[in-house]
Coordinates of C-alpha atoms in Angstrom, one line a residue:
Chain A
X1 CA -15.6 -12.1 -7.2
X2 CA -12.0 -12.0 -8.8
X3 CA -11.4 -8.4 -7.1
X4 CA -8.1 -6.9 -8.4
X5 CA -6.3 -9.1 -11.2
X6 CA -3.1 -8.3 -12.7
X7 CA -1.1 -9.6 -15.6
X8 CA 1.3 -10.6 -16.0
X9 CA 2.7 -12.1 -12.7
X10 CA 6.3 -12.0 -13.5
X11 CA 8.3 -10.3 -16.7
X12 CA 11.7 -9.9 -17.8
X13 CA 12.7 -7.1 -19.9
X14 CA 16.0 -5.6 -21.6
X15 CA 16.8 -2.2 -21.1
X16 CA 14.9 0.2 -23.7
X17 CA 11.9 -2.4 -24.3
X18 CA 8.7 -1.6 -23.7
X19 CA 5.7 -3.2 -22.2
X20 CA 2.1 -2.8 -20.8
X21 CA 1.0 -3.9 -17.3
X22 CA -2.5 -4.6 -17.0
X23 CA -5.1 -4.2 -14.1
X24 CA -8.9 -5.3 -13.9
X25 CA -11.4 -4.7 -10.7
X26 CA -14.5 -6.3 -10.7
X27 CA -15.8 -4.5 -7.5
X28 CA -17.4 -1.4 -9.4
X29 CA -14.8 1.0 -7.9
X30 CA -14.4 4.3 -9.2
X31 CA -10.7 5.1 -7.9
X32 CA -7.7 2.9 -9.2
X33 CA -4.2 3.3 -8.4
X34 CA -0.4 2.1 -9.4
X35 CA 2.4 1.5 -6.9
X36 CA 5.7 0.1 -6.8
X37 CA 7.4 -1.6 -4.2
X38 CA 11.1 -1.9 -3.9
X39 CA 13.0 -4.2 -1.7
X40 CA 13.0 -2.5 2.3
X41 CA 10.8 0.1 1.2
X42 CA 7.1 1.1 1.5
X43 CA 5.0 1.4 -1.5
X44 CA 5.0 4.4 -3.4
X45 CA 2.6 6.1 -5.7
X46 CA 3.2 6.0 -9.4
X47 CA -0.1 7.2 -10.8
X48 CA -3.9 7.2 -9.9
X49 CA -7.1 7.5 -11.3
X50 CA -9.8 9.1 -9.2
X51 CA -12.8 8.2 -11.7
X52 CA -13.1 7.0 -15.3
X53 CA -11.7 9.4 -17.6
X54 CA -9.2 10.9 -15.1
X55 CA -5.4 10.1 -14.4
X56 CA -3.1 11.9 -12.2
X57 CA 0.4 11.5 -11.4
X58 CA 1.4 10.5 -8.0
X59 CA 4.8 10.6 -6.1
X60 CA 6.9 8.9 -8.6
X61 CA 5.6 9.1 -12.4
X62 CA 8.6 9.5 -14.3
X63 CA 9.0 6.9 -17.1
X64 CA 5.6 5.8 -17.0
X65 CA 1.9 6.4 -18.5
X66 CA -1.0 5.0 -17.7
X67 CA -4.6 4.8 -19.2
X68 CA -8.0 4.1 -17.7
X69 CA -9.6 2.1 -20.4
X70 CA -12.9 2.0 -18.8
X71 CA -14.2 1.7 -15.1
X72 CA -12.9 -1.6 -14.7
X73 CA -9.5 -1.5 -16.3
X74 CA -6.3 0.8 -15.6
X75 CA -3.2 -0.2 -17.3
X76 CA 0.5 1.0 -16.9
X77 CA 3.1 1.6 -19.6
X78 CA 6.5 1.4 -19.4
X79 CA 7.9 3.1 -22.7
X80 CA 11.5 2.3 -22.5
X81 CA 12.4 0.2 -19.6
X82 CA 15.7 1.0 -17.1
X83 CA 16.8 -1.1 -14.6
X84 CA 15.7 1.5 -12.2
X85 CA 12.4 0.4 -13.0
X86 CA 13.2 -3.3 -11.8
X87 CA 10.3 -3.6 -8.9
X88 CA 7.1 -5.2 -7.9
X89 CA 4.0 -3.3 -9.3
X90 CA 0.8 -3.2 -7.6
X91 CA -2.6 -2.4 -8.8
X92 CA -5.2 -1.2 -6.3
X93 CA -8.7 0.1 -6.2
X94 CA -11.1 1.7 -3.9
X95 CA -15.0 2.4 -3.9
X96 CA -14.5 5.7 -1.9
X97 CA -12.4 8.4 -3.4
X98 CA -9.0 9.2 -1.9
X99 CA -6.5 7.8 0.3
X100 CA -8.6 8.0 3.1
X101 CA -10.3 4.7 2.3
X102 CA -9.5 1.1 2.0
X103 CA -7.6 0.2 -0.9
X104 CA -7.7 -3.2 -2.4
X105 CA -4.6 -4.9 -4.1
X106 CA -4.1 -6.8 -6.6
X107 CA -1.0 -9.8 -6.4
X108 CA 1.4 -7.8 -8.0
X109 CA 3.7 -8.2 -10.9
X110 CA 7.5 -8.5 -10.3
X111 CA 9.5 -6.8 -13.1
X112 CA 13.0 -7.2 -13.9
X113 CA 14.7 -5.0 -16.1
X114 CA 18.4 -6.5 -17.3
Chain B
X1 CA 10.6 15.1 2.9
X2 CA 8.9 13.8 6.2
X3 CA 8.6 10.3 6.4
X4 CA 6.6 7.8 7.9
X5 CA 9.0 5.1 9.5
X6 CA 9.2 2.3 12.0
X7 CA 11.0 1.7 15.3
X8 CA 11.5 -2.2 14.7
X9 CA 12.2 -4.0 11.6
X10 CA 11.4 -7.4 12.7
X11 CA 9.1 -8.8 15.4
X12 CA 9.0 -12.3 16.7
X13 CA 6.3 -13.3 19.1
X14 CA 5.0 -16.7 20.6
X15 CA 1.6 -17.7 19.3
X16 CA -0.7 -16.6 21.7
X17 CA 0.9 -13.4 22.8
X18 CA 0.0 -10.0 22.3
X19 CA 2.1 -8.0 19.3
X20 CA 2.9 -4.4 19.3
X21 CA 3.9 -2.9 16.1
X22 CA 5.1 0.9 16.2
X23 CA 5.3 3.6 13.7
X24 CA 6.9 6.9 13.9
X25 CA 6.0 10.1 11.7
X26 CA 7.4 13.3 11.2
X27 CA 4.6 15.5 9.3
X28 CA 3.0 17.0 11.8
X29 CA 0.2 17.9 9.4
X30 CA -1.0 14.4 8.9
X31 CA -4.3 13.6 10.1
X32 CA -5.2 10.0 8.5
X33 CA -3.1 6.8 9.3
X34 CA -3.7 3.4 8.2
X35 CA -2.5 -0.2 8.5
X36 CA -1.8 -2.7 5.9
X37 CA -0.8 -6.4 6.2
X38 CA 1.3 -7.9 3.3
X39 CA 1.9 -11.9 3.5
X40 CA 4.7 -13.2 1.4
X41 CA 4.1 -12.6 -2.4
X42 CA 0.6 -11.2 -2.0
X43 CA -0.6 -7.5 -2.1
X44 CA -1.2 -5.4 1.0
X45 CA -4.4 -6.1 2.7
X46 CA -6.1 -3.3 4.8
X47 CA -6.2 -3.7 8.4
X48 CA -7.5 -0.7 10.3
X49 CA -7.4 3.3 10.1
X50 CA -7.7 5.9 12.4
X51 CA -8.2 9.8 12.0
X52 CA -6.2 12.5 14.0
X53 CA -9.5 13.4 15.9
X54 CA -9.2 10.0 17.7
X55 CA -6.6 8.3 20.1
X56 CA -7.6 4.7 20.0
X57 CA -9.8 2.6 17.4
X58 CA -10.6 -1.1 17.8
X59 CA -11.3 -4.0 15.3
X60 CA -11.3 -8.0 15.7
X61 CA -8.1 -8.3 17.5
X62 CA -6.5 -5.2 16.3
X63 CA -6.2 -2.0 17.9
X64 CA -4.5 1.0 16.8
X65 CA -3.3 3.6 19.1
X66 CA -2.3 7.5 18.0
X67 CA 0.0 9.5 20.2
X68 CA -0.1 12.9 18.5
X69 CA 2.0 14.5 21.0
X70 CA 5.0 12.4 20.1
X71 CA 4.0 11.5 16.6
X72 CA 3.4 7.7 17.4
X73 CA 1.3 5.1 15.9
X74 CA 1.0 1.7 16.9
X75 CA -0.8 -1.5 16.0
X76 CA -1.7 -4.1 18.7
X77 CA -2.6 -7.7 17.9
X78 CA -4.2 -9.7 20.5
X79 CA -3.6 -13.4 20.7
X80 CA -1.6 -13.5 17.8
X81 CA -1.9 -16.4 15.5
X82 CA 0.6 -18.0 13.0
X83 CA -1.7 -16.3 10.3
X84 CA -0.6 -13.0 11.4
X85 CA 2.8 -13.2 10.3
X86 CA 3.4 -10.9 7.6
X87 CA 4.9 -7.6 6.9
X88 CA 2.7 -4.9 8.9
X89 CA 3.0 -1.4 6.9
X90 CA 1.9 2.2 8.5
X91 CA 0.7 4.7 5.9
X92 CA -0.3 8.4 6.3
X93 CA -2.0 11.1 4.4
X94 CA -2.4 14.9 5.3
X95 CA -4.5 17.3 3.4
X96 CA -1.2 19.1 2.0
X97 CA -0.2 16.0 0.2
X98 CA -3.2 15.6 -2.1
X99 CA -6.2 13.6 -1.5
X100 CA -4.9 10.7 -3.1
X101 CA -1.5 10.5 -1.9
X102 CA -0.5 7.7 0.9
X103 CA 3.0 8.0 2.2
X104 CA 4.0 4.3 3.6
X105 CA 6.6 3.3 6.1
X106 CA 9.4 0.6 5.4
X107 CA 7.3 -2.1 7.3
X108 CA 8.0 -4.4 10.2
X109 CA 8.2 -8.3 9.7
X110 CA 6.3 -10.1 12.2
X111 CA 7.2 -13.6 12.9
X112 CA 5.0 -16.0 15.1
X113 CA 6.7 -18.6 16.6
X114 CA 4.3 -21.8 17.2

């Protein structure tokens, strides 16, 4: 049981490049989330998927798109990377709907945009 | 907007002592609170949560106290161990913020002195 996995672990991009961060969970969870974590700050919600087939914006969605490919996978895409998107990105999942339940986090993707 | 914050950014405790990590919140509509632990290079891990209809909740070696009058939350760790060294985040949710939105504090780094 791997839990939540994320790829890649590290990535360096140039301004304007695009990339997709991959996330998968094997816990049969309905809800999945993408957060970013900046130095000295807490996590901020980018997008979430309450269930397969649905996605919604979180607190900081600008510059990102998401796809809930199936129940297991939830990807985050940066179409045109900017230095302000340098951050650590975490994917999470939860078995119960909403923020009022335990979320299981992946190990994170450390992204640097030059 | 209203924020969840922390009184102390760093805390050092002797192994075996009790630790108290504090969190202040300003959104009076917040009615659900959760604590996460984040070890270096890893994703956050759920510790304990509490709803606003409770003042206290206990887990294994951890206790969360909620004082709604002064909008204060604390996490107590009994008999602190080296494995407790991490950054601890409090987060809150209010029905007005949307059922999937968690607002995280900036975190407190706990260092355990052997």
